[in-house]
Amino acid sequence: MRVGVIGAGASGLPAIKCCIEEGLDVVCYEKTSEVGGLWNYRPGVRNVGATVMESTVVKTSKEMMAYSDFPPPENWPNFMHHTKVKQYLQLYAEKFNLLEKIQFNTQVNMVTRDINDKYHVKLDSGKVEVFDKLMICTGHHAEPYHPQLNDVHKFKGKIMYAQEYHNTKGFEGKDVFLLGIGNSALDIAVDLAKIAKSVTISTRRGTWIFNRVSMYGMPYDTIYQTRYYDWLMDAIPWTVANDFMEHRLNQRLDHEVYGLKPKHRLFQQHPTVNDALANLICSGYITVTEDIDTFTPNSVIVKNGREFPCDIFITCTGYTFGFPFIDKDILDIQNHEVPLYKYVFPVDNSSISVIGLIQPIGSIAPISEIQCRWSVKVFTDQITLPSKANMVKDIEKKKKIMKRRYFDSLKHTVQVDYIKYMDEIADLIGCRPNIRKYLLSNPSFAVQLIMGPNFPYAYRLEGPNSWAEARKAIEEASERIKRPLKNRQCQTKKHKYSSTKVRI
Ligand SMILES: NC(=O)C1=CN([C@@H]2O[C@H](COP(=O)(O)OP(=O)(O)OC[C@H]3O[C@@H](n4cnc5c(N)ncnc54)[C@H](OP(=O)(O)O)[C@@H]3O)[C@@H](O)[C@H]2O)C=CC1
């Protein structure tokens, strides 16, 4: 069976690996000269799709964003700079001999399907390759969403999109105005805060801000992405769960006082994560203001009438997605609505899978990986998909749940919760961690699986393609998290209680 993989980023690499593991004949096409997808920083290179900026640091911690059988080097920081993420992907590709399957500098221009259900992949060289199965791993942060802006033609300064922002060069001493308050806007604002003359963020809705570094200085996802916490959040009333977490976030930064508080509740939005924002607002480097009303040639006027001088206007309004290189009869995505079974398979066709077209509360890499593991089992008929009617029912159910939970926005059409989604796919593969088994055979490990972070390694404990080192990787992960933090031995001793008063 010949499988084509399109894209060699964080989704494409596990796709190649899974195909090799199943003994499939796999070829991957990557339009750039390297693996890594958007984790390749390419300033000045145009039309290569999504790319990080010079200062980008990933928002999920390294042990939680790892592939399930490949922990990142233990001395690397918990939140990796993009160069480290790229290096991790490169190491993964080398370790599992994936590079030899990739044709670099090769763009796929068109995919069609013939009457025998074979895929014809037309490359930019004009060559056409034929495949039995296809895995689409091109990501969904390539095409910026362009909002309609009132009177923008009056503005005579520079207008650009977040995707075009690479680093602080050229912004020195400028008045910069950012539209949107997602992670792109905040990363750019923080980057420019001490370089630009002024940095203003305009938001029509506000947002809740999470911090990367949470209680006891630990990565937030290692604290909140646990089975225990997941169960707790499901068990307590929705309002109480929101009240509790909003209270936590307000203790760090009062969202009302800082003009950030949105109408929606915390769990109704995709997380915005930033540690530096509060400090920079408090120190006067960044201003957060209302939605835009109108423009003048050199300023932006917002809805409460305030006017902000502006040399450079950056729209940070997110991305739109679709697959322009695939025949619409095979795959058609309109208005961000994704008619895919569990975000992977079209309901009438199990020979093509879409990997990583999700926006998780958690990390994409392990989710893409488990989607790949499932895909190849479907391709090789080891797993059968349900009837079309049942798949449609599942898609509709997910849509309804998403609409009920999140505020109405184009960015909330592919939301998944990391643990729930991983478990859902793991059940189909047969690799969900068997906690009941460990409760009897090794209760302390079972407790770790329940109370500790749900590391991706848990999905290699059992089932097909399990990994002998998985348990060790889980047991030692907490130590690996602490290792890069502690570079000095603290010479402290426990202080005894003394009734002597402190003299001042
Ligand atoms: N370091 C990292 O790991 C980074 C990760 N990312 C990820 O990339 C993805 C995309 O993030 P991002 O680029 O920030 O996009 P988002 O879609 O997350 O945010 C877009 C922002 O633009 C606003 N907006 C959209 N349309 C309009 C409009 N017409 N008028 C006014 N405001 C508008 C939205 O407001 P509203 O909420 O009201 O719709 C929102 O505040 C996310 O998953 C994010 O987590 C991004 C940057 C860095």
XYZ file of C-alpha atoms and ligand atoms in Angstrom:
552
model
C 0.000 0.000 0.000
C 1.412 3.383 -1.025
C 0.724 6.312 1.315
C 1.387 9.979 0.559
C 1.999 12.376 3.437
C 1.730 16.103 2.697
C 3.810 18.275 5.045
C 6.782 17.367 7.283
C 5.900 19.404 10.376
C 4.799 18.269 13.817
C 1.899 16.291 12.262
C 3.674 14.949 9.183
C 6.614 13.401 11.042
C 4.553 11.009 13.215
C 2.487 10.227 10.096
C 5.627 8.957 8.338
C 6.725 7.050 11.438
C 3.351 5.311 11.828
C 3.337 4.302 8.168
C 6.830 2.813 8.513
C 5.742 0.914 11.638
C 2.838 -0.623 9.703
C 5.174 -1.597 6.848
C 3.533 0.844 4.403
C 5.332 2.379 1.454
C 5.344 6.059 2.433
C 6.470 9.237 0.652
C 6.258 12.673 2.255
C 6.243 15.967 0.320
C 7.543 19.051 2.084
C 7.560 22.393 0.284
C 10.463 23.842 2.286
C 13.992 22.504 2.688
C 13.584 21.368 6.314
C 11.333 19.489 8.698
C 9.425 21.424 11.357
C 6.628 23.260 9.535
C 5.783 26.491 11.339
C 8.593 25.856 13.836
C 11.065 26.873 11.137
C 11.847 30.530 11.618
C 12.200 31.980 8.120
C 12.471 35.769 8.193
C 12.413 37.290 4.751
C 11.224 34.114 3.022
C 7.849 34.759 1.454
C 4.940 32.439 0.670
C 6.047 29.511 2.784
C 2.990 29.573 5.022
C 2.949 29.812 8.781
C 6.127 30.554 10.654
C 7.087 31.485 14.192
C 8.678 34.824 15.088
C 12.227 35.217 16.349
C 11.248 35.248 20.027
C 8.491 32.600 19.973
C 8.470 30.257 22.928
C 5.997 27.397 22.836
C 2.982 27.629 25.149
C 2.840 24.003 26.230
C 5.570 22.428 28.325
C 8.037 20.001 26.815
C 6.945 16.829 28.636
C 3.302 17.526 27.732
C 4.016 18.283 24.091
C 6.324 15.329 23.493
C 5.607 12.441 21.189
C 4.588 9.441 23.257
C 7.809 7.471 22.780
C 10.329 10.298 22.552
C 10.849 12.505 25.642
C 12.768 15.710 24.899
C 16.308 16.007 26.306
C 16.031 16.409 30.074
C 18.270 19.481 30.365
C 16.183 21.540 27.906
C 13.913 24.259 29.333
C 10.326 23.326 30.084
C 8.960 25.937 27.701
C 11.108 25.592 24.631
C 12.205 28.395 22.355
C 11.167 27.632 18.765
C 14.743 26.663 17.869
C 14.543 23.881 20.464
C 11.143 22.713 19.214
C 12.597 22.563 15.707
C 15.621 20.674 17.042
C 13.336 18.233 18.876
C 11.459 17.525 15.646
C 14.746 17.091 13.802
C 16.010 14.632 16.468
C 12.734 12.699 16.197
C 13.060 12.521 12.407
C 16.653 11.307 12.679
C 16.016 8.766 15.434
C 13.191 7.057 13.527
C 14.821 7.364 10.075
C 12.077 9.565 8.706
C 14.249 11.908 6.623
C 14.826 9.376 3.848
C 11.073 9.284 3.214
C 10.785 13.061 2.724
C 11.095 14.863 -0.609
C 12.076 18.419 0.368
C 11.462 21.549 -1.711
C 8.509 19.790 -3.267
C 5.153 21.489 -3.277
C 1.897 19.665 -3.881
C -0.195 21.718 -6.305
C -3.245 19.531 -6.747
C -4.769 16.321 -5.441
C -7.502 14.507 -7.375
C -9.049 11.038 -7.100
C -9.697 8.640 -9.987
C -12.519 6.131 -10.430
C -10.410 3.423 -8.789
C -10.125 5.580 -5.658
C -6.430 6.256 -6.234
C -5.074 9.699 -5.406
C -3.190 11.618 -8.070
C -0.798 14.076 -6.458
C 0.462 16.732 -8.836
C 3.779 18.238 -7.774
C 5.163 21.664 -8.697
C 7.615 19.940 -11.045
C 4.605 18.803 -13.074
C 5.143 15.166 -12.067
C 2.084 13.210 -10.900
C 2.443 10.532 -8.214
C -0.273 7.977 -7.451
C -1.202 6.832 -3.930
C -3.693 4.474 -2.278
C -4.001 6.588 0.847
C -3.237 10.169 1.787
C -2.441 11.939 5.052
C -2.866 15.720 5.008
C -0.522 17.300 7.540
C -0.379 20.924 6.419
C -1.563 22.632 9.630
C -4.107 25.403 9.966
C -2.158 28.560 10.674
C -1.081 29.467 7.150
C -3.765 31.796 5.793
C -4.391 34.990 7.819
C -7.987 36.018 8.439
C -8.546 39.557 7.101
C -11.233 41.481 8.982
C -13.291 44.291 7.424
C -12.093 47.546 9.017
C -14.095 50.728 8.995
C -12.304 53.676 7.291
C -8.967 51.850 7.166
C -8.269 53.513 3.791
C -7.820 56.828 5.681
C -4.791 55.439 7.526
C -1.481 56.331 5.871
C 0.885 54.328 8.092
C 2.060 50.759 7.563
C -0.453 47.901 7.789
C 0.693 44.328 8.271
C -0.504 40.919 9.498
C 0.818 39.088 12.535
C 2.210 36.433 10.204
C 4.503 39.033 8.604
C 5.979 40.036 11.960
C 9.375 38.389 12.486
C 11.327 40.466 14.990
C 11.676 43.962 16.469
C 13.764 45.405 13.604
C 12.150 48.530 12.162
C 9.822 49.063 15.116
C 12.243 51.147 17.205
C 10.561 54.329 18.451
C 7.316 53.628 16.555
C 3.726 53.822 17.753
C 2.377 50.320 17.209
C -1.296 49.382 17.332
C -2.367 45.729 17.462
C -5.849 44.454 16.650
C -6.907 41.279 18.501
C -5.928 39.766 21.798
C -5.032 36.181 20.958
C -1.628 34.636 21.616
C -0.134 36.221 18.468
C -1.074 39.760 19.548
C 0.249 39.273 23.055
C 3.528 37.718 21.911
C 4.123 40.622 19.513
C 3.110 43.235 22.119
C 5.505 41.799 24.684
C 8.263 41.571 22.088
C 7.866 45.230 21.114
C 7.035 46.713 24.513
C 10.512 48.020 25.304
C 11.515 48.794 21.707
C 8.529 50.705 20.331
C 7.463 54.161 21.467
C 4.018 52.837 22.388
C 2.210 49.524 22.085
C -1.599 49.442 22.151
C -3.772 46.337 21.979
C -7.380 46.709 20.848
C -9.905 44.063 21.848
C -13.625 43.924 21.192
C -14.201 41.278 23.832
C -11.319 41.031 26.308
C -9.820 37.735 27.392
C -8.745 35.643 30.350
C -4.966 35.387 30.653
C -3.314 32.171 31.798
C 0.277 32.018 32.978
C 2.801 29.509 31.731
C 4.406 29.339 35.137
C 1.838 28.252 37.695
C 1.805 27.183 41.336
C 5.241 26.443 42.787
C 6.800 27.634 39.545
C 5.601 24.545 37.671
C 4.366 24.607 34.050
C 0.598 25.223 34.151
C -0.247 22.281 31.938
C 1.498 19.814 34.271
C -0.838 21.037 37.020
C -4.138 21.259 35.171
C -3.817 18.449 32.616
C -4.377 15.639 35.095
C -7.142 13.017 35.147
C -8.064 13.999 38.665
C -8.475 17.641 37.702
C -10.444 16.662 34.594
C -12.840 14.548 36.658
C -13.165 17.305 39.247
C -14.041 19.898 36.603
C -16.698 17.550 35.187
C -18.081 16.790 38.621
C -18.547 20.303 39.971
C -21.096 22.718 38.473
C -19.849 24.683 35.448
C -20.274 28.024 37.206
C -18.308 26.882 40.224
C -15.490 25.565 38.013
C -15.337 28.918 36.227
C -15.590 30.911 39.487
C -12.754 28.915 40.984
C -10.383 29.267 38.045
C -11.246 32.917 37.377
C -10.544 33.626 41.045
C -7.144 31.954 40.640
C -6.304 34.068 37.568
C -7.557 37.269 39.211
C -5.267 36.689 42.182
C -2.390 37.141 39.770
C -3.940 39.905 37.666
C -7.311 41.525 38.353
C -8.884 41.298 34.887
C -11.484 43.974 35.674
C -8.889 46.512 36.836
C -6.673 45.850 33.815
C -9.594 46.228 31.377
C -9.202 42.648 30.211
C -12.283 40.998 31.691
C -14.517 39.546 28.969
C -18.269 38.869 29.220
C -17.688 35.181 28.638
C -16.519 32.726 31.294
C -13.010 31.318 31.405
C -13.845 27.875 30.010
C -15.695 29.441 27.090
C -12.491 30.533 25.349
C -9.346 29.018 23.916
C -6.596 29.871 26.449
C -4.529 32.998 26.015
C -1.216 32.437 27.736
C 1.204 35.183 28.694
C 3.426 35.745 31.705
C 4.838 39.179 30.920
C 1.685 41.112 30.029
C 0.604 42.176 33.544
C 4.053 43.536 34.338
C 4.250 45.454 31.070
C 0.775 46.980 31.447
C 1.540 47.867 35.054
C 4.808 49.506 33.977
C 3.107 51.517 31.233
C 4.716 49.750 28.274
C 1.475 48.268 26.925
C -2.067 49.698 26.854
C -5.136 47.523 26.368
C -8.109 49.368 24.915
C -11.517 49.109 23.200
C -12.502 47.918 19.739
C -11.631 50.217 16.822
C -14.076 52.895 15.724
C -12.227 54.662 12.915
C -8.839 55.709 11.534
C -7.161 59.025 10.801
C -4.024 59.232 8.606
C -1.767 58.700 11.633
C -3.926 57.411 14.481
C -6.587 54.949 15.505
C -9.722 56.090 17.317
C -11.395 53.479 19.488
C -15.018 53.102 20.551
C -14.802 55.256 23.710
C -13.405 58.114 21.604
C -9.785 57.832 22.718
C -7.225 58.389 19.995
C -3.958 56.459 19.783
C -1.105 57.620 17.558
C -0.119 54.868 15.142
C 2.794 54.355 12.743
C 2.347 50.613 12.308
C -0.962 48.769 12.497
C -0.809 44.980 12.919
C -3.878 42.765 12.513
C -3.572 39.783 14.806
C -6.997 38.417 13.997
C -6.188 34.745 13.600
C -6.237 32.365 10.695
C -8.627 30.811 8.283
C -8.176 27.281 7.041
C -8.915 25.079 4.090
C -7.173 22.857 1.572
C -6.990 24.776 -1.715
C -4.726 22.117 -3.262
C -7.275 19.321 -2.784
C -10.174 18.715 -5.155
C -13.364 19.868 -3.419
C -14.994 16.488 -4.136
C -12.434 14.907 -1.814
C -12.326 17.468 0.966
C -14.248 20.692 1.329
C -14.080 22.938 4.356
C -16.262 26.052 4.387
C -16.354 28.777 7.052
C -14.154 26.803 9.406
C -16.769 24.025 9.657
C -14.945 20.704 9.593
C -17.106 17.768 8.449
C -14.566 15.171 9.569
C -15.162 12.195 11.839
C -13.270 12.968 15.035
C -11.578 15.759 13.032
C -9.716 13.177 10.936
C -11.790 11.225 8.366
C -14.335 12.469 5.814
C -17.532 10.486 6.477
C -17.653 8.867 3.048
C -13.982 8.114 2.608
C -11.576 6.324 4.922
C -8.606 6.487 2.565
C -7.650 10.074 3.382
C -6.976 11.454 6.841
C -6.425 15.012 8.035
C -3.926 15.283 10.859
C -3.643 18.115 13.376
C -6.701 20.088 12.260
C -7.613 20.720 15.877
C -7.135 23.437 18.442
C -6.594 21.647 21.711
C -6.570 22.901 25.257
C -3.198 21.212 25.509
C -0.587 20.381 22.940
C -1.111 19.517 19.265
C 1.898 17.193 18.761
C 0.750 14.192 20.863
C -2.768 14.583 19.470
C -1.474 14.560 15.899
C 0.571 11.497 16.758
C -2.388 9.529 18.122
C -4.447 10.548 15.074
C -1.668 9.092 12.906
C -1.635 5.849 14.905
C -5.392 5.565 14.390
C -5.232 6.504 10.689
C -2.809 3.777 9.702
C -4.874 1.179 11.568
C -7.901 2.303 9.558
C -5.921 2.284 6.294
C -4.827 -1.303 6.941
C -8.352 -2.431 7.944
C -7.306 -3.260 11.500
C -9.921 -0.748 12.642
C -13.218 -0.178 10.853
C -14.980 3.157 10.942
C -18.642 3.250 11.981
C -21.467 3.727 9.489
C -21.748 7.089 7.751
C -24.899 7.870 9.754
C -23.112 7.276 13.043
C -20.129 9.359 11.984
C -22.405 12.237 11.019
C -24.168 11.893 14.375
C -20.801 12.102 16.172
C -19.788 15.193 14.189
C -23.107 16.918 14.942
C -22.863 16.030 18.623
C -19.364 17.507 18.848
C -20.513 20.655 17.048
C -23.394 21.099 19.477
C -21.170 20.625 22.520
C -18.656 23.128 21.135
C -21.354 25.703 20.372
C -22.814 25.328 23.851
C -19.454 25.671 25.556
C -17.457 28.302 23.636
C -18.371 31.813 22.629
C -19.407 32.084 19.013
C -16.269 32.611 16.909
C -14.556 31.202 13.830
C -11.685 30.206 16.069
C -13.838 27.794 18.084
C -14.740 25.196 15.467
C -11.986 22.655 16.104
C -11.621 22.812 19.888
C -10.729 19.641 21.793
C -9.806 18.918 25.397
C -6.478 17.133 25.473
C -7.231 14.247 27.873
C -10.764 13.559 26.672
C -9.772 13.569 23.003
C -6.627 11.480 23.538
C -8.691 8.910 25.477
C -11.374 8.874 22.780
C -8.881 8.002 20.032
C -6.881 5.717 22.333
C -10.062 3.677 22.950
C -10.347 3.101 19.203
C -6.734 1.958 18.975
C -6.696 0.033 22.266
C -3.940 2.068 23.895
C -5.807 3.905 26.659
C -3.880 3.520 29.933
C -5.493 0.733 31.959
C -5.620 2.437 35.335
C -7.751 -0.305 36.898
C -5.015 -2.834 36.129
C -2.415 -0.680 37.877
C -4.694 -0.071 40.873
C -4.339 -3.784 41.618
C -0.770 -4.431 40.481
C 0.972 -1.138 41.295
C -1.281 1.265 43.230
C 1.303 4.037 43.527
C 1.749 4.126 39.749
C -2.048 4.144 39.335
C -2.229 7.133 41.680
C 0.450 8.855 39.615
C -1.605 8.262 36.454
C -4.666 9.769 38.110
C -3.188 12.639 40.099
C -0.110 13.465 38.016
C 0.155 15.139 34.605
C -1.312 13.036 31.804
C 1.973 12.690 29.936
C 1.667 11.436 26.333
C 3.831 8.437 27.340
C 0.726 7.005 29.082
C -0.593 6.066 25.634
C 2.351 3.712 25.074
C 1.858 1.669 28.245
C -0.341 -0.861 26.476
C -1.923 -1.784 23.207
C -0.379 -1.826 19.742
C 3.083 -0.270 19.379
C 3.511 0.016 23.135
C 6.892 1.234 24.372
C 8.862 -0.632 27.051
C 10.238 2.639 28.466
C 6.825 4.342 28.808
C 6.379 3.669 32.517
C 9.887 4.865 33.324
C 9.306 7.990 31.223
C 6.199 8.763 33.285
C 7.789 7.988 36.643
C 10.818 10.148 35.936
C 9.068 13.027 34.165
C 8.568 15.127 37.309
C 12.308 14.984 37.939
C 13.006 15.902 34.306
C 10.762 18.951 34.700
C 12.758 20.142 37.720
C 16.205 19.370 36.354
C 16.677 22.415 34.083
C 15.337 24.697 36.825
C 17.696 23.933 39.640
C 21.275 24.917 38.897
C 22.273 25.692 42.418
C 22.155 23.527 45.498
C 20.316 25.421 48.252
C 22.203 25.212 51.548
C 19.140 25.597 53.728
C 18.068 23.889 56.914
C 14.688 23.663 58.518
C 14.143 26.596 60.866
C 13.055 25.637 64.336
C 10.106 27.387 65.939
C 11.347 29.975 68.412
C 9.332 32.172 70.759
C 11.995 34.901 70.670
C 10.597 38.075 69.100
C 12.293 39.595 66.093
C 14.102 42.788 67.058
C 13.874 45.604 64.527
N 3.762 30.792 21.287
C 2.763 30.070 20.829
O 2.689 28.879 21.097
C 1.710 30.757 19.998
C 0.561 30.076 19.652
N -0.395 30.664 18.875
C -1.599 29.874 18.537
O -1.962 30.145 17.199
C -3.381 30.183 17.076
C -3.822 31.515 16.451
O -3.606 32.572 17.412
P -3.870 34.089 17.024
O -3.144 34.406 15.782
O -3.617 34.912 18.210
O -5.422 34.134 16.616
P -6.749 33.930 17.516
O -7.778 33.444 16.567
O -6.467 33.122 18.714
O -7.122 35.403 18.004
C -7.601 36.359 17.104
C -7.934 37.657 17.821
O -8.392 38.602 16.864
C -9.667 39.099 17.225
N -10.466 39.385 16.053
C -10.780 38.551 15.027
N -11.523 39.190 14.119
C -11.694 40.456 14.571
C -12.388 41.595 14.080
N -13.061 41.552 12.929
N -12.358 42.718 14.816
C -11.694 42.770 15.997
N -11.025 41.732 16.509
C -11.024 40.576 15.807
C -10.269 37.988 18.055
O -11.291 38.529 18.833
P -12.518 37.641 19.394
O -11.918 36.803 20.461
O -13.446 38.680 19.879
O -13.026 36.843 18.222
C -9.034 37.537 18.849
O -8.798 38.406 19.915
C -3.943 29.934 18.472
O -4.200 28.555 18.602
C -2.804 30.316 19.364
O -2.849 29.671 20.610
C -0.264 31.946 18.418
C 0.858 32.671 18.743
C 1.931 32.137 19.562
